[in-house]
């Protein structure tokens, strides 16, 4: 899935919850919760099970909204933009494509405002 729009970089917290490789003790703070095996965004739950099911529910909401081209509904879902729109891109209705595989809001704003056209001379520059 990497070939169709990368979301590499940044923290694994963008996924809502993840299994930790470094299992050293870490204090929960700044909206991030850690236990010995998992780390998650505190707003998604008090423990890893609750966080997992809340993240799973959000992913299902994204998929359903994407399949029905309800882009405004996707926008309202509390989930990291890059991951949210990557999921939406892959699950959209193939016969009615509305979502491009660019997951950077900054780049999309440049394209929408026409600012990028001055920086691009050839299609290969994209």
PDB file of C-alpha atoms in Angstrom:
ATOM      1  CA  UNK A   1       0.000   0.000   0.000  1.00  0.00           C
ATOM      2  CA  UNK A   2       3.053   2.202   0.314  1.00  0.00           C
ATOM      3  CA  UNK A   3       3.256   2.681  -3.447  1.00  0.00           C
ATOM      4  CA  UNK A   4      -0.146   4.387  -3.532  1.00  0.00           C
ATOM      5  CA  UNK A   5       0.645   7.252  -1.188  1.00  0.00           C
ATOM      6  CA  UNK A   6       3.129   7.067   1.645  1.00  0.00           C
ATOM      7  CA  UNK A   7       2.373   7.959   5.247  1.00  0.00           C
ATOM      8  CA  UNK A   8       5.881   7.149   6.486  1.00  0.00           C
ATOM      9  CA  UNK A   9       7.463   9.311   9.127  1.00  0.00           C
ATOM     10  CA  UNK A  10       6.262  10.769  12.342  1.00  0.00           C
ATOM     11  CA  UNK A  11       5.111   8.811  15.320  1.00  0.00           C
ATOM     12  CA  UNK A  12       3.262   5.488  15.439  1.00  0.00           C
ATOM     13  CA  UNK A  13       0.631   7.323  17.497  1.00  0.00           C
ATOM     14  CA  UNK A  14      -0.870   8.335  14.131  1.00  0.00           C
ATOM     15  CA  UNK A  15      -2.440   4.846  14.134  1.00  0.00           C
ATOM     16  CA  UNK A  16      -4.252   5.508  17.435  1.00  0.00           C
ATOM     17  CA  UNK A  17      -2.744   2.452  19.141  1.00  0.00           C
ATOM     18  CA  UNK A  18       0.343   0.375  18.490  1.00  0.00           C
ATOM     19  CA  UNK A  19       2.395  -2.467  19.972  1.00  0.00           C
ATOM     20  CA  UNK A  20       5.576  -1.136  21.509  1.00  0.00           C
ATOM     21  CA  UNK A  21       8.998  -2.439  20.467  1.00  0.00           C
ATOM     22  CA  UNK A  22      10.711  -0.587  23.299  1.00  0.00           C
ATOM     23  CA  UNK A  23       8.953  -1.960  26.379  1.00  0.00           C
ATOM     24  CA  UNK A  24      10.898   0.101  28.924  1.00  0.00           C
ATOM     25  CA  UNK A  25       8.722   1.862  31.492  1.00  0.00           C
ATOM     26  CA  UNK A  26       7.370   5.136  30.199  1.00  0.00           C
ATOM     27  CA  UNK A  27       5.153   7.690  31.941  1.00  0.00           C
ATOM     28  CA  UNK A  28       1.787   8.423  30.390  1.00  0.00           C
ATOM     29  CA  UNK A  29       1.531  12.135  29.603  1.00  0.00           C
ATOM     30  CA  UNK A  30       0.493  14.711  27.006  1.00  0.00           C
ATOM     31  CA  UNK A  31      -2.475  12.672  25.785  1.00  0.00           C
ATOM     32  CA  UNK A  32      -0.388   9.522  25.302  1.00  0.00           C
ATOM     33  CA  UNK A  33      -0.836   6.416  27.421  1.00  0.00           C
ATOM     34  CA  UNK A  34       1.680   3.597  27.782  1.00  0.00           C
ATOM     35  CA  UNK A  35       1.633   0.192  29.388  1.00  0.00           C
ATOM     36  CA  UNK A  36       4.208  -2.580  29.167  1.00  0.00           C
ATOM     37  CA  UNK A  37       3.075  -3.726  25.688  1.00  0.00           C
ATOM     38  CA  UNK A  38       1.037  -0.985  24.012  1.00  0.00           C
ATOM     39  CA  UNK A  39       0.851   2.767  23.597  1.00  0.00           C
ATOM     40  CA  UNK A  40      -2.231   4.706  22.516  1.00  0.00           C
ATOM     41  CA  UNK A  41      -3.788   8.131  22.404  1.00  0.00           C
ATOM     42  CA  UNK A  42      -5.484   8.617  25.761  1.00  0.00           C
ATOM     43  CA  UNK A  43      -8.651  10.026  24.188  1.00  0.00           C
ATOM     44  CA  UNK A  44      -9.333   6.596  22.652  1.00  0.00           C
ATOM     45  CA  UNK A  45      -9.566   4.720  25.929  1.00  0.00           C
ATOM     46  CA  UNK A  46      -8.503   3.977  29.499  1.00  0.00           C
ATOM     47  CA  UNK A  47      -6.792   0.726  28.547  1.00  0.00           C
ATOM     48  CA  UNK A  48      -5.472  -0.974  25.408  1.00  0.00           C
ATOM     49  CA  UNK A  49      -8.646  -3.004  24.832  1.00  0.00           C
ATOM     50  CA  UNK A  50     -10.905   0.038  24.950  1.00  0.00           C
ATOM     51  CA  UNK A  51      -8.502   1.990  22.732  1.00  0.00           C
ATOM     52  CA  UNK A  52      -8.291  -0.874  20.219  1.00  0.00           C
ATOM     53  CA  UNK A  53     -12.069  -1.124  19.856  1.00  0.00           C
ATOM     54  CA  UNK A  54     -12.482   2.652  19.587  1.00  0.00           C
ATOM     55  CA  UNK A  55      -9.817   2.826  16.866  1.00  0.00           C
ATOM     56  CA  UNK A  56     -11.381  -0.154  15.087  1.00  0.00           C
ATOM     57  CA  UNK A  57     -14.776   1.585  15.193  1.00  0.00           C
ATOM     58  CA  UNK A  58     -13.286   4.745  13.683  1.00  0.00           C
ATOM     59  CA  UNK A  59     -11.658   2.739  10.888  1.00  0.00           C
ATOM     60  CA  UNK A  60     -14.996   1.082  10.094  1.00  0.00           C
ATOM     61  CA  UNK A  61     -16.694   4.515  10.064  1.00  0.00           C
ATOM     62  CA  UNK A  62     -14.038   5.799   7.642  1.00  0.00           C
ATOM     63  CA  UNK A  63     -14.485   2.799   5.336  1.00  0.00           C
ATOM     64  CA  UNK A  64     -18.291   3.049   5.271  1.00  0.00           C
ATOM     65  CA  UNK A  65     -18.249   6.799   4.664  1.00  0.00           C
ATOM     66  CA  UNK A  66     -15.631   6.384   1.943  1.00  0.00           C
ATOM     67  CA  UNK A  67     -17.615   3.707   0.134  1.00  0.00           C
ATOM     68  CA  UNK A  68     -20.568   6.100   0.045  1.00  0.00           C
ATOM     69  CA  UNK A  69     -18.513   9.199  -0.896  1.00  0.00           C
ATOM     70  CA  UNK A  70     -19.495  10.973   2.327  1.00  0.00           C
ATOM     71  CA  UNK A  71     -16.325  13.061   2.484  1.00  0.00           C
ATOM     72  CA  UNK A  72     -17.681  15.502   5.077  1.00  0.00           C
ATOM     73  CA  UNK A  73     -18.384  12.572   7.408  1.00  0.00           C
ATOM     74  CA  UNK A  74     -14.801  11.363   6.997  1.00  0.00           C
ATOM     75  CA  UNK A  75     -13.496  14.838   7.795  1.00  0.00           C
ATOM     76  CA  UNK A  76     -15.414  14.850  11.108  1.00  0.00           C
ATOM     77  CA  UNK A  77     -13.991  11.526  12.338  1.00  0.00           C
ATOM     78  CA  UNK A  78     -11.456  12.027  15.132  1.00  0.00           C
ATOM     79  CA  UNK A  79      -8.457  10.244  13.621  1.00  0.00           C
ATOM     80  CA  UNK A  80      -5.120  11.410  12.213  1.00  0.00           C
ATOM     81  CA  UNK A  81      -5.564  12.976   8.777  1.00  0.00           C
ATOM     82  CA  UNK A  82      -2.857  11.007   6.936  1.00  0.00           C
ATOM     83  CA  UNK A  83      -4.047   7.588   8.104  1.00  0.00           C
ATOM     84  CA  UNK A  84      -7.733   8.504   7.841  1.00  0.00           C
ATOM     85  CA  UNK A  85      -7.490   9.679   4.231  1.00  0.00           C
ATOM     86  CA  UNK A  86      -5.171   6.806   3.264  1.00  0.00           C
ATOM     87  CA  UNK A  87      -7.833   4.355   4.477  1.00  0.00           C
ATOM     88  CA  UNK A  88     -10.561   6.347   2.721  1.00  0.00           C
ATOM     89  CA  UNK A  89      -8.576   6.372  -0.530  1.00  0.00           C
ATOM     90  CA  UNK A  90      -8.172   2.594  -0.541  1.00  0.00           C
ATOM     91  CA  UNK A  91     -11.796   1.802   0.322  1.00  0.00           C
ATOM     92  CA  UNK A  92     -13.592   4.327  -1.890  1.00  0.00           C
ATOM     93  CA  UNK A  93     -16.002   3.236  -4.592  1.00  0.00           C
ATOM     94  CA  UNK A  94     -13.743   2.406  -7.549  1.00  0.00           C
ATOM     95  CA  UNK A  95     -16.520   3.415  -9.964  1.00  0.00           C
ATOM     96  CA  UNK A  96     -16.868   6.880  -8.426  1.00  0.00           C
ATOM     97  CA  UNK A  97     -13.425   8.002  -7.279  1.00  0.00           C
ATOM     98  CA  UNK A  98     -13.407  11.213  -5.213  1.00  0.00           C
ATOM     99  CA  UNK A  99     -10.257  10.862  -3.084  1.00  0.00           C
ATOM    100  CA  UNK A 100      -6.725  11.297  -4.418  1.00  0.00           C
ATOM    101  CA  UNK A 101      -3.726   9.538  -2.935  1.00  0.00           C
ATOM    102  CA  UNK A 102      -2.132  12.690  -1.536  1.00  0.00           C
ATOM    103  CA  UNK A 103      -2.394  12.748   2.238  1.00  0.00           C
ATOM    104  CA  UNK A 104      -0.625  16.009   3.057  1.00  0.00           C
ATOM    105  CA  UNK A 105      -3.086  18.808   3.758  1.00  0.00           C
ATOM    106  CA  UNK A 106      -0.351  21.321   2.937  1.00  0.00           C
ATOM    107  CA  UNK A 107       0.229  19.842  -0.536  1.00  0.00           C
ATOM    108  CA  UNK A 108      -3.508  19.605  -1.208  1.00  0.00           C
ATOM    109  CA  UNK A 109      -3.917  23.270  -0.223  1.00  0.00           C
ATOM    110  CA  UNK A 110      -1.103  24.253  -2.602  1.00  0.00           C
ATOM    111  CA  UNK A 111      -2.748  22.345  -5.441  1.00  0.00           C
ATOM    112  CA  UNK A 112      -6.206  23.746  -4.673  1.00  0.00           C
ATOM    113  CA  UNK A 113      -4.943  27.318  -4.527  1.00  0.00           C
ATOM    114  CA  UNK A 114      -2.922  26.932  -7.717  1.00  0.00           C
ATOM    115  CA  UNK A 115       0.333  27.871  -5.981  1.00  0.00           C
ATOM    116  CA  UNK A 116       2.045  24.669  -7.000  1.00  0.00           C
ATOM    117  CA  UNK A 117       1.692  25.388 -10.733  1.00  0.00           C
ATOM    118  CA  UNK A 118       4.439  28.016 -10.523  1.00  0.00           C
ATOM    119  CA  UNK A 119       6.814  25.473  -9.011  1.00  0.00           C
ATOM    120  CA  UNK A 120       6.100  22.679 -11.513  1.00  0.00           C
ATOM    121  CA  UNK A 121       7.427  22.969 -15.043  1.00  0.00           C
ATOM    122  CA  UNK A 122       6.817  19.403 -16.243  1.00  0.00           C
ATOM    123  CA  UNK A 123       4.544  16.572 -15.179  1.00  0.00           C
ATOM    124  CA  UNK A 124       7.685  14.671 -14.199  1.00  0.00           C
ATOM    125  CA  UNK A 125       8.330  17.383 -11.587  1.00  0.00           C
ATOM    126  CA  UNK A 126       5.275  16.199  -9.720  1.00  0.00           C
TER     127      UNK A 126
END
